[in-house]
Amino acid sequence: MITNTELEKKGNLFPTKLVSYEQNGDSICFTSENAVQLIITVVRDSMLRFRYATDGIFEKDFSYAIDEDQPHGYSVMDITEDDEFIWIITEQIKCRITRKDMRTALFDIEDQLILQDELGFHWEESFEFGGNYVKMSKTTVDGENFYGLGDKPTSFNLKGKRISNWNTDQYAFSKDLDELYKAIPFYIGLHSAKAYGIFFDNTFKTHFDFCHERRHVTSFWADGGEMNYYFIYGPKIADVVTKYTNLTGRPELPPMWALGYHQSKWSYYPEAKVKELAANFRDNKFPCDALYLDIDYMDGFRCFTWNKDYFPEPKRMVEELERDGFKTVAIIDPGIKIDNKYEIFKDGLEKDYFCKRADGPYMQGKVWPGNCVFPDFTNPKAREWWADHYKTLIAEIGIKGIWNDMNEPAVMEVPGKTFPLDVRHDYDGNRCSHRKAHNVYGMQMARATYEGVKKYIFPKRPFTITRASYSGGQRFSSTWTGDNLASWEHLWLANIQIQRLGMSGFSFAGTDIGGFADQPTGELFTRWIQLGVFHPFCRVHSSGDHGEQEPWYFGEEVLEITRKFVELRYQLLPYLYTAFYQYCKDNIPILKPLVYFDQADIQTHYRSDEFIFGEHFLVCPIQEPNVQGRRMYIPRGNWYNFWNDTVIEGGKELWVDAPLDSMPIFVKEGAIIPKYPVQQYVDELEIEELRLDVYYKNGKQNSIYYEDDHDGYDYKMGLFNLRTFKLTGKTKEIIVQQHVAGTYESNLKTMKIKFHGLPFEITSASVNNENVSLESIGYDKESNTIILQENFTDLHLISE
Ligand code: GLC
């Protein structure tokens, strides 16, 4: 154990004895003999915020991460004290502050210790930059595990890892490389079957050590700024994740087409090539909703311009694609080419919106267009100016989504691949250097883009995607994991990264399916599509210089298999859309790692291959070449094999067959899964019949289905339906009840209900409490299906 004296010798300073404390509304401010102050704020009954000032002077309280609309409030806040301690007690947690050294400890209401300071808060002066390196260390309990931290390409359970956050452009990154495109300084700790979260809201470079340096210590620290963190109590991981997401904000519902299959490459050009691509999708009957234009659509990579040789009439092209059911998404980077004939450059210069170095010159750096300047997206006026530039692309040309890239920010051919640290930023009126603004630069660019797209696409919904982000960035954009590689290892990483992002509040995420750099074999491509159709964002993208990556490129077999899986995604769109609804409304992640699903089962603590998609699907990708199946863990409960309906009792590991045209997919017993017919793109068909797949269970289970117009804002005025299906299964009877909340008039007329695993033969039926003949409900014995009016409320199927 390192002692304080040893650390002090190394230049670390500590709070000393408490001398006073004072309550001010939700907050209590503690002051130590050496003038350190700690403010503890009760945010909710299960959430406390801790802020430290080493000299009693706090910075202005400002955060890009916290959602201003997040609900506050608690029911109990008591303060008690004795000679040794002061206690803050809420309805769910107790926080103990030790008088002699200001260390804190957190307990649940049953007095179980959840988390306590080891050395606690300490700091080191930063002689080079001013301010402090602010540090915190906590004691780790035996058997404690850690999760979270966004896009890190490392094992899912973070125990034993040391990780830092500094947004970096990492072409073809490798496993265990910790500085990638996003900074999400939020983690979850789990021990004694109870979970808590720590959100360290500090935008400087942050570091986390999970028992890497010392076995029983977890620590986090930053290169500057304030020790400012939130403690979020579960006890369920699900509670921690939803509370964190609530704190940092959730997105609005995306348009349903954004959940379709997307095809991208660097780059599809000229127009004839894009048209050929579109025709190939339709000719091959391979569903697709969006095509992407990478940087080559621009004139010399100048943002908001078009290369008129390649795309002489973009508006016409975009319209024609739209008629065939394709939305066009275009890329926009932050770098603005230094060019006196380029309007945006001149205008930005005149308005003084570009970043400058400490001593005054413009921040110049090389990106795709050559030497560039960069808007300061932390300046609200620059954000507004940037947003307005989308008018032409969106309102006039008809582009439907914007893809922001290189916004770490990435600069080529310089050490560190980004801005020098002295660059100045407005930071919404809290002027600072790049050390503080770096990790939010991409998020603020995505925010400006989101505002612009939203304004000009109205009354439709915006769709945006960003590479870089910070905690809370999920409010403004979807994301992808950047420049991965066509390798089996990256397929493994893809699975982990998207689950991890989901646990970190960022559900709307995907990877470059097939790999960005290098070219996948047909087998790897197939396995990646199989996983990718279960990711909230599903896009094939590649660098283009390693060969083609369209589904038909790998031959007939691959085309057929990948089509089958993409068709499955399109069938599951109502199910996935419902999962998005739960994410956007109730902060529930779309993918749930097994530890999230069943934390009480310790088998799940180190699992990362298997995950839950939405509420009812268990999915496990094949991540190795030349295999006909794999061993996987089936979590507790009974599960139907999706392909053959055999029922498996979980809580064990087993072998599951999965030749190339298959992958392990299971459905939880009792689930009712809404399905659409296959479409070539969202809203191709006017769907009048919803298919419901009912998986029999001896017992009860609820499922929900959310429906609205798939786009636009009418749902915000209440024009949506939330259908709850209640299943009750008995030995010789199954009951399905439907409750519809909402006033949306859907196109649905009927529901075709298919029963899986019914242990009896249906001999009689009643609908809405009236006996009906089996013929009148279209009973088909062979397929075990019936057809009902969409608004049925009560169905009984009986065997007599
Ligand atoms: C970056 C992006 C990649 C894009 C390329 C060209 O490498 O990550 O997706 O295709 O730039 O714009």
PDB file of N, CA, C and O in Angstrom, residues 48-107:
ATOM      1  N   LEU A  48     -25.310  11.091  -6.090  1.00  0.00           N
ATOM      2  CA  LEU A  48     -24.650  12.215  -5.428  1.00  0.00           C
ATOM      3  C   LEU A  48     -23.567  12.759  -6.335  1.00  0.00           C
ATOM      4  O   LEU A  48     -22.916  12.014  -7.055  1.00  0.00           O
ATOM      5  N   ARG A  49     -23.375  14.067  -6.268  1.00  0.00           N
ATOM      6  CA  ARG A  49     -22.295  14.670  -7.043  1.00  0.00           C
ATOM      7  C   ARG A  49     -21.236  15.170  -6.072  1.00  0.00           C
ATOM      8  O   ARG A  49     -21.557  15.777  -5.045  1.00  0.00           O
ATOM      9  N   PHE A  50     -19.975  14.935  -6.414  1.00  0.00           N
ATOM     10  CA  PHE A  50     -18.840  15.357  -5.587  1.00  0.00           C
ATOM     11  C   PHE A  50     -17.966  16.328  -6.372  1.00  0.00           C
ATOM     12  O   PHE A  50     -17.518  15.992  -7.462  1.00  0.00           O
ATOM     13  N   ARG A  51     -17.749  17.510  -5.813  1.00  0.00           N
ATOM     14  CA  ARG A  51     -16.848  18.485  -6.450  1.00  0.00           C
ATOM     15  C   ARG A  51     -15.824  18.940  -5.419  1.00  0.00           C
ATOM     16  O   ARG A  51     -16.193  19.291  -4.291  1.00  0.00           O
ATOM     17  N   TYR A  52     -14.580  18.995  -5.840  1.00  0.00           N
ATOM     18  CA  TYR A  52     -13.516  19.425  -4.921  1.00  0.00           C
ATOM     19  C   TYR A  52     -12.814  20.685  -5.449  1.00  0.00           C
ATOM     20  O   TYR A  52     -12.565  20.785  -6.643  1.00  0.00           O
ATOM     21  N   ALA A  53     -12.493  21.595  -4.550  1.00  0.00           N
ATOM     22  CA  ALA A  53     -11.660  22.750  -4.912  1.00  0.00           C
ATOM     23  C   ALA A  53     -10.499  22.766  -3.940  1.00  0.00           C
ATOM     24  O   ALA A  53     -10.691  22.684  -2.726  1.00  0.00           O
ATOM     25  N   THR A  54      -9.279  22.837  -4.471  1.00  0.00           N
ATOM     26  CA  THR A  54      -8.116  22.694  -3.591  1.00  0.00           C
ATOM     27  C   THR A  54      -7.873  23.932  -2.746  1.00  0.00           C
ATOM     28  O   THR A  54      -7.205  23.874  -1.724  1.00  0.00           O
ATOM     29  N   ASP A  55      -8.413  25.072  -3.175  1.00  0.00           N
ATOM     30  CA  ASP A  55      -8.141  26.308  -2.454  1.00  0.00           C
ATOM     31  C   ASP A  55      -9.432  27.067  -2.141  1.00  0.00           C
ATOM     32  O   ASP A  55      -9.432  28.268  -1.972  1.00  0.00           O
ATOM     33  N   GLY A  56     -10.524  26.339  -2.173  1.00  0.00           N
ATOM     34  CA  GLY A  56     -11.803  26.979  -1.854  1.00  0.00           C
ATOM     35  C   GLY A  56     -12.390  27.764  -3.020  1.00  0.00           C
ATOM     36  O   GLY A  56     -13.419  28.425  -2.874  1.00  0.00           O
ATOM     37  N   ILE A  57     -11.747  27.687  -4.190  1.00  0.00           N
ATOM     38  CA  ILE A  57     -12.297  28.438  -5.330  1.00  0.00           C
ATOM     39  C   ILE A  57     -12.749  27.450  -6.395  1.00  0.00           C
ATOM     40  O   ILE A  57     -11.928  26.749  -6.992  1.00  0.00           O
ATOM     41  N   PHE A  58     -14.038  27.405  -6.613  1.00  0.00           N
ATOM     42  CA  PHE A  58     -14.583  26.497  -7.630  1.00  0.00           C
ATOM     43  C   PHE A  58     -14.647  27.200  -8.974  1.00  0.00           C
ATOM     44  O   PHE A  58     -14.854  28.409  -9.049  1.00  0.00           O
ATOM     45  N   GLU A  59     -14.501  26.386 -10.012  1.00  0.00           N
ATOM     46  CA  GLU A  59     -14.689  26.934 -11.353  1.00  0.00           C
ATOM     47  C   GLU A  59     -16.177  27.197 -11.551  1.00  0.00           C
ATOM     48  O   GLU A  59     -17.017  26.646 -10.847  1.00  0.00           O
ATOM     49  N   LYS A  60     -16.499  28.003 -12.580  1.00  0.00           N
ATOM     50  CA  LYS A  60     -17.909  28.204 -12.907  1.00  0.00           C
ATOM     51  C   LYS A  60     -18.495  26.838 -13.250  1.00  0.00           C
ATOM     52  O   LYS A  60     -17.851  26.049 -13.958  1.00  0.00           O
ATOM     53  N   ASP A  61     -19.670  26.556 -12.763  1.00  0.00           N
ATOM     54  CA  ASP A  61     -20.249  25.223 -12.952  1.00  0.00           C
ATOM     55  C   ASP A  61     -20.857  25.123 -14.353  1.00  0.00           C
ATOM     56  O   ASP A  61     -21.924  25.665 -14.618  1.00  0.00           O
ATOM     57  N   PHE A  62     -20.159  24.461 -15.227  1.00  0.00           N
ATOM     58  CA  PHE A  62     -20.614  24.348 -16.612  1.00  0.00           C
ATOM     59  C   PHE A  62     -20.252  22.964 -17.134  1.00  0.00           C
ATOM     60  O   PHE A  62     -19.143  22.490 -16.920  1.00  0.00           O
ATOM     61  N   SER A  63     -21.193  22.322 -17.815  1.00  0.00           N
ATOM     62  CA  SER A  63     -20.897  21.002 -18.362  1.00  0.00           C
ATOM     63  C   SER A  63     -21.592  20.814 -19.706  1.00  0.00           C
ATOM     64  O   SER A  63     -22.766  21.155 -19.862  1.00  0.00           O
ATOM     65  N   TYR A  64     -20.844  20.267 -20.665  1.00  0.00           N
ATOM     66  CA  TYR A  64     -21.467  19.918 -21.944  1.00  0.00           C
ATOM     67  C   TYR A  64     -22.200  18.582 -21.848  1.00  0.00           C
ATOM     68  O   TYR A  64     -23.007  18.255 -22.699  1.00  0.00           O
ATOM     69  N   ALA A  65     -21.860  17.810 -20.835  1.00  0.00           N
ATOM     70  CA  ALA A  65     -22.404  16.451 -20.772  1.00  0.00           C
ATOM     71  C   ALA A  65     -23.806  16.405 -20.184  1.00  0.00           C
ATOM     72  O   ALA A  65     -24.651  15.640 -20.627  1.00  0.00           O
ATOM     73  N   ILE A  66     -24.027  17.218 -19.162  1.00  0.00           N
ATOM     74  CA  ILE A  66     -25.275  17.082 -18.415  1.00  0.00           C
ATOM     75  C   ILE A  66     -26.443  17.646 -19.211  1.00  0.00           C
ATOM     76  O   ILE A  66     -26.378  18.755 -19.730  1.00  0.00           O
ATOM     77  N   ASP A  67     -27.494  16.891 -19.276  1.00  0.00           N
ATOM     78  CA  ASP A  67     -28.695  17.317 -19.975  1.00  0.00           C
ATOM     79  C   ASP A  67     -29.462  18.261 -19.060  1.00  0.00           C
ATOM     80  O   ASP A  67     -29.884  17.869 -17.976  1.00  0.00           O
ATOM     81  N   GLU A  68     -29.627  19.492 -19.511  1.00  0.00           N
ATOM     82  CA  GLU A  68     -30.282  20.482 -18.645  1.00  0.00           C
ATOM     83  C   GLU A  68     -31.708  20.083 -18.281  1.00  0.00           C
ATOM     84  O   GLU A  68     -32.236  20.504 -17.259  1.00  0.00           O
ATOM     85  N   ASP A  69     -32.313  19.265 -19.134  1.00  0.00           N
ATOM     86  CA  ASP A  69     -33.702  18.883 -18.848  1.00  0.00           C
ATOM     87  C   ASP A  69     -33.813  17.674 -17.931  1.00  0.00           C
ATOM     88  O   ASP A  69     -34.910  17.169 -17.697  1.00  0.00           O
ATOM     89  N   GLN A  70     -32.686  17.168 -17.473  1.00  0.00           N
ATOM     90  CA  GLN A  70     -32.775  15.945 -16.666  1.00  0.00           C
ATOM     91  C   GLN A  70     -33.505  16.210 -15.335  1.00  0.00           C
ATOM     92  O   GLN A  70     -33.322  17.254 -14.719  1.00  0.00           O
ATOM     93  N   PRO A  71     -34.317  15.257 -14.950  1.00  0.00           N
ATOM     94  CA  PRO A  71     -35.089  15.477 -13.723  1.00  0.00           C
ATOM     95  C   PRO A  71     -34.203  15.457 -12.472  1.00  0.00           C
ATOM     96  O   PRO A  71     -33.293  14.645 -12.378  1.00  0.00           O
ATOM     97  N   HIS A  72     -34.457  16.377 -11.579  1.00  0.00           N
ATOM     98  CA  HIS A  72     -33.772  16.416 -10.284  1.00  0.00           C
ATOM     99  C   HIS A  72     -34.756  15.967  -9.233  1.00  0.00           C
ATOM    100  O   HIS A  72     -35.935  15.868  -9.498  1.00  0.00           O
ATOM    101  N   GLY A  73     -34.289  15.824  -8.048  1.00  0.00           N
ATOM    102  CA  GLY A  73     -35.234  15.655  -6.962  1.00  0.00           C
ATOM    103  C   GLY A  73     -35.029  14.385  -6.188  1.00  0.00           C
ATOM    104  O   GLY A  73     -34.631  13.366  -6.722  1.00  0.00           O
ATOM    105  N   TYR A  74     -35.271  14.496  -4.901  1.00  0.00           N
ATOM    106  CA  TYR A  74     -35.098  13.365  -4.000  1.00  0.00           C
ATOM    107  C   TYR A  74     -36.176  13.501  -2.943  1.00  0.00           C
ATOM    108  O   TYR A  74     -36.787  14.561  -2.783  1.00  0.00           O
ATOM    109  N   SER A  75     -36.395  12.421  -2.228  1.00  0.00           N
ATOM    110  CA  SER A  75     -37.441  12.544  -1.223  1.00  0.00           C
ATOM    111  C   SER A  75     -36.895  12.763   0.188  1.00  0.00           C
ATOM    112  O   SER A  75     -37.574  13.325   1.027  1.00  0.00           O
ATOM    113  N   VAL A  76     -35.656  12.290   0.403  1.00  0.00           N
ATOM    114  CA  VAL A  76     -35.102  12.428   1.756  1.00  0.00           C
ATOM    115  C   VAL A  76     -33.674  12.959   1.666  1.00  0.00           C
ATOM    116  O   VAL A  76     -32.910  12.547   0.807  1.00  0.00           O
ATOM    117  N   MET A  77     -33.329  13.884   2.565  1.00  0.00           N
ATOM    118  CA  MET A  77     -31.932  14.290   2.693  1.00  0.00           C
ATOM    119  C   MET A  77     -31.713  14.675   4.159  1.00  0.00           C
ATOM    120  O   MET A  77     -32.123  15.744   4.584  1.00  0.00           O
ATOM    121  N   ASP A  78     -31.095  13.761   4.892  1.00  0.00           N
ATOM    122  CA  ASP A  78     -30.845  14.020   6.310  1.00  0.00           C
ATOM    123  C   ASP A  78     -29.349  14.153   6.542  1.00  0.00           C
ATOM    124  O   ASP A  78     -28.552  13.487   5.871  1.00  0.00           O
ATOM    125  N   ILE A  79     -29.009  14.980   7.486  1.00  0.00           N
ATOM    126  CA  ILE A  79     -27.588  15.091   7.838  1.00  0.00           C
ATOM    127  C   ILE A  79     -27.459  14.768   9.328  1.00  0.00           C
ATOM    128  O   ILE A  79     -28.181  15.336  10.163  1.00  0.00           O
ATOM    129  N   THR A  80     -26.557  13.843   9.637  1.00  0.00           N
ATOM    130  CA  THR A  80     -26.319  13.561  11.052  1.00  0.00           C
ATOM    131  C   THR A  80     -24.814  13.598  11.287  1.00  0.00           C
ATOM    132  O   THR A  80     -24.034  13.521  10.331  1.00  0.00           O
ATOM    133  N   GLU A  81     -24.396  13.678  12.505  1.00  0.00           N
ATOM    134  CA  GLU A  81     -22.956  13.725  12.763  1.00  0.00           C
ATOM    135  C   GLU A  81     -22.612  13.141  14.117  1.00  0.00           C
ATOM    136  O   GLU A  81     -23.452  13.074  15.017  1.00  0.00           O
ATOM    137  N   ASP A  82     -21.389  12.684  14.240  1.00  0.00           N
ATOM    138  CA  ASP A  82     -20.846  12.322  15.545  1.00  0.00           C
ATOM    139  C   ASP A  82     -19.395  12.808  15.575  1.00  0.00           C
ATOM    140  O   ASP A  82     -18.982  13.574  14.697  1.00  0.00           O
ATOM    141  N   ASP A  83     -18.623  12.344  16.521  1.00  0.00           N
ATOM    142  CA  ASP A  83     -17.261  12.884  16.662  1.00  0.00           C
ATOM    143  C   ASP A  83     -16.371  12.577  15.477  1.00  0.00           C
ATOM    144  O   ASP A  83     -15.491  13.344  15.106  1.00  0.00           O
ATOM    145  N   GLU A  84     -16.638  11.394  14.898  1.00  0.00           N
ATOM    146  CA  GLU A  84     -15.747  10.963  13.818  1.00  0.00           C
ATOM    147  C   GLU A  84     -16.243  11.324  12.426  1.00  0.00           C
ATOM    148  O   GLU A  84     -15.466  11.639  11.537  1.00  0.00           O
ATOM    149  N   PHE A  85     -17.575  11.229  12.253  1.00  0.00           N
ATOM    150  CA  PHE A  85     -18.142  11.317  10.906  1.00  0.00           C
ATOM    151  C   PHE A  85     -19.285  12.305  10.794  1.00  0.00           C
ATOM    152  O   PHE A  85     -19.952  12.620  11.769  1.00  0.00           O
ATOM    153  N   ILE A  86     -19.529  12.673   9.537  1.00  0.00           N
ATOM    154  CA  ILE A  86     -20.789  13.356   9.197  1.00  0.00           C
ATOM    155  C   ILE A  86     -21.464  12.458   8.167  1.00  0.00           C
ATOM    156  O   ILE A  86     -20.782  11.896   7.304  1.00  0.00           O
ATOM    157  N   TRP A  87     -22.770  12.332   8.265  1.00  0.00           N
ATOM    158  CA  TRP A  87     -23.507  11.448   7.350  1.00  0.00           C
ATOM    159  C   TRP A  87     -24.534  12.236   6.555  1.00  0.00           C
ATOM    160  O   TRP A  87     -25.259  13.048   7.122  1.00  0.00           O
ATOM    161  N   ILE A  88     -24.595  11.944   5.238  1.00  0.00           N
ATOM    162  CA  ILE A  88     -25.705  12.458   4.427  1.00  0.00           C
ATOM    163  C   ILE A  88     -26.530  11.236   4.064  1.00  0.00           C
ATOM    164  O   ILE A  88     -26.007  10.276   3.503  1.00  0.00           O
ATOM    165  N   ILE A  89     -27.798  11.296   4.389  1.00  0.00           N
ATOM    166  CA  ILE A  89     -28.623  10.101   4.200  1.00  0.00           C
ATOM    167  C   ILE A  89     -29.812  10.429   3.293  1.00  0.00           C
ATOM    168  O   ILE A  89     -30.559  11.384   3.544  1.00  0.00           O
ATOM    169  N   THR A  90     -29.942   9.660   2.236  1.00  0.00           N
ATOM    170  CA  THR A  90     -31.107   9.802   1.349  1.00  0.00           C
ATOM    171  C   THR A  90     -31.954   8.547   1.502  1.00  0.00           C
ATOM    172  O   THR A  90     -31.641   7.679   2.318  1.00  0.00           O
ATOM    173  N   GLU A  91     -32.954   8.441   0.658  1.00  0.00           N
ATOM    174  CA  GLU A  91     -33.817   7.268   0.772  1.00  0.00           C
ATOM    175  C   GLU A  91     -33.075   6.003   0.336  1.00  0.00           C
ATOM    176  O   GLU A  91     -33.419   4.908   0.748  1.00  0.00           O
ATOM    177  N   GLN A  92     -32.054   6.158  -0.505  1.00  0.00           N
ATOM    178  CA  GLN A  92     -31.381   4.963  -1.023  1.00  0.00           C
ATOM    179  C   GLN A  92     -29.918   4.809  -0.635  1.00  0.00           C
ATOM    180  O   GLN A  92     -29.372   3.728  -0.742  1.00  0.00           O
ATOM    181  N   ILE A  93     -29.262   5.898  -0.279  1.00  0.00           N
ATOM    182  CA  ILE A  93     -27.841   5.772   0.075  1.00  0.00           C
ATOM    183  C   ILE A  93     -27.450   6.591   1.305  1.00  0.00           C
ATOM    184  O   ILE A  93     -28.129   7.545   1.684  1.00  0.00           O
ATOM    185  N   LYS A  94     -26.338   6.154   1.871  1.00  0.00           N
ATOM    186  CA  LYS A  94     -25.774   6.892   2.996  1.00  0.00           C
ATOM    187  C   LYS A  94     -24.347   7.255   2.626  1.00  0.00           C
ATOM    188  O   LYS A  94     -23.578   6.383   2.219  1.00  0.00           O
ATOM    189  N   CYS A  95     -24.013   8.516   2.786  1.00  0.00           N
ATOM    190  CA  CYS A  95     -22.652   8.937   2.459  1.00  0.00           C
ATOM    191  C   CYS A  95     -21.978   9.372   3.762  1.00  0.00           C
ATOM    192  O   CYS A  95     -22.502  10.221   4.486  1.00  0.00           O
ATOM    193  N   ARG A  96     -20.818   8.795   4.029  1.00  0.00           N
ATOM    194  CA  ARG A  96     -20.109   9.082   5.279  1.00  0.00           C
ATOM    195  C   ARG A  96     -18.870   9.902   4.967  1.00  0.00           C
ATOM    196  O   ARG A  96     -18.069   9.531   4.103  1.00  0.00           O
ATOM    197  N   ILE A  97     -18.720  11.003   5.653  1.00  0.00           N
ATOM    198  CA  ILE A  97     -17.543  11.846   5.441  1.00  0.00           C
ATOM    199  C   ILE A  97     -16.730  11.809   6.729  1.00  0.00           C
ATOM    200  O   ILE A  97     -17.238  12.131   7.805  1.00  0.00           O
ATOM    201  N   THR A  98     -15.462  11.411   6.611  1.00  0.00           N
ATOM    202  CA  THR A  98     -14.622  11.287   7.796  1.00  0.00           C
ATOM    203  C   THR A  98     -14.019  12.656   8.145  1.00  0.00           C
ATOM    204  O   THR A  98     -13.431  13.316   7.290  1.00  0.00           O
ATOM    205  N   ARG A  99     -14.182  13.047   9.406  1.00  0.00           N
ATOM    206  CA  ARG A  99     -13.732  14.384   9.812  1.00  0.00           C
ATOM    207  C   ARG A  99     -12.228  14.564   9.670  1.00  0.00           C
ATOM    208  O   ARG A  99     -11.755  15.623   9.299  1.00  0.00           O
ATOM    209  N   LYS A 100     -11.481  13.475   9.977  1.00  0.00           N
ATOM    210  CA  LYS A 100     -10.030  13.706  10.107  1.00  0.00           C
ATOM    211  C   LYS A 100      -9.319  13.898   8.749  1.00  0.00           C
ATOM    212  O   LYS A 100      -8.279  14.508   8.691  1.00  0.00           O
ATOM    213  N   ASP A 101      -9.932  13.386   7.658  1.00  0.00           N
ATOM    214  CA  ASP A 101      -9.216  13.505   6.368  1.00  0.00           C
ATOM    215  C   ASP A 101     -10.125  13.749   5.173  1.00  0.00           C
ATOM    216  O   ASP A 101      -9.694  13.703   4.035  1.00  0.00           O
ATOM    217  N   MET A 102     -11.408  13.964   5.417  1.00  0.00           N
ATOM    218  CA  MET A 102     -12.372  14.291   4.357  1.00  0.00           C
ATOM    219  C   MET A 102     -12.662  13.118   3.412  1.00  0.00           C
ATOM    220  O   MET A 102     -13.249  13.291   2.361  1.00  0.00           O
ATOM    221  N   ARG A 103     -12.227  11.929   3.793  1.00  0.00           N
ATOM    222  CA  ARG A 103     -12.523  10.802   2.903  1.00  0.00           C
ATOM    223  C   ARG A 103     -13.999  10.431   2.998  1.00  0.00           C
ATOM    224  O   ARG A 103     -14.622  10.613   4.036  1.00  0.00           O
ATOM    225  N   THR A 104     -14.496   9.867   1.919  1.00  0.00           N
ATOM    226  CA  THR A 104     -15.914   9.521   1.895  1.00  0.00           C
ATOM    227  C   THR A 104     -16.102   8.021   1.710  1.00  0.00           C
ATOM    228  O   THR A 104     -15.220   7.332   1.187  1.00  0.00           O
ATOM    229  N   ALA A 105     -17.256   7.539   2.135  1.00  0.00           N
ATOM    230  CA  ALA A 105     -17.638   6.151   1.905  1.00  0.00           C
ATOM    231  C   ALA A 105     -19.134   6.135   1.636  1.00  0.00           C
ATOM    232  O   ALA A 105     -19.885   6.944   2.199  1.00  0.00           O
ATOM    233  N   LEU A 106     -19.541   5.237   0.734  1.00  0.00           N
ATOM    234  CA  LEU A 106     -20.953   5.168   0.363  1.00  0.00           C
ATOM    235  C   LEU A 106     -21.529   3.808   0.696  1.00  0.00           C
ATOM    236  O   LEU A 106     -20.913   2.776   0.390  1.00  0.00           O
ATOM    237  N   PHE A 107     -22.676   3.828   1.314  1.00  0.00           N
ATOM    238  CA  PHE A 107     -23.357   2.606   1.738  1.00  0.00           C
ATOM    239  C   PHE A 107     -24.755   2.597   1.149  1.00  0.00           C
ATOM    240  O   PHE A 107     -25.331   3.661   0.896  1.00  0.00           O
TER     241      PHE A 107
END
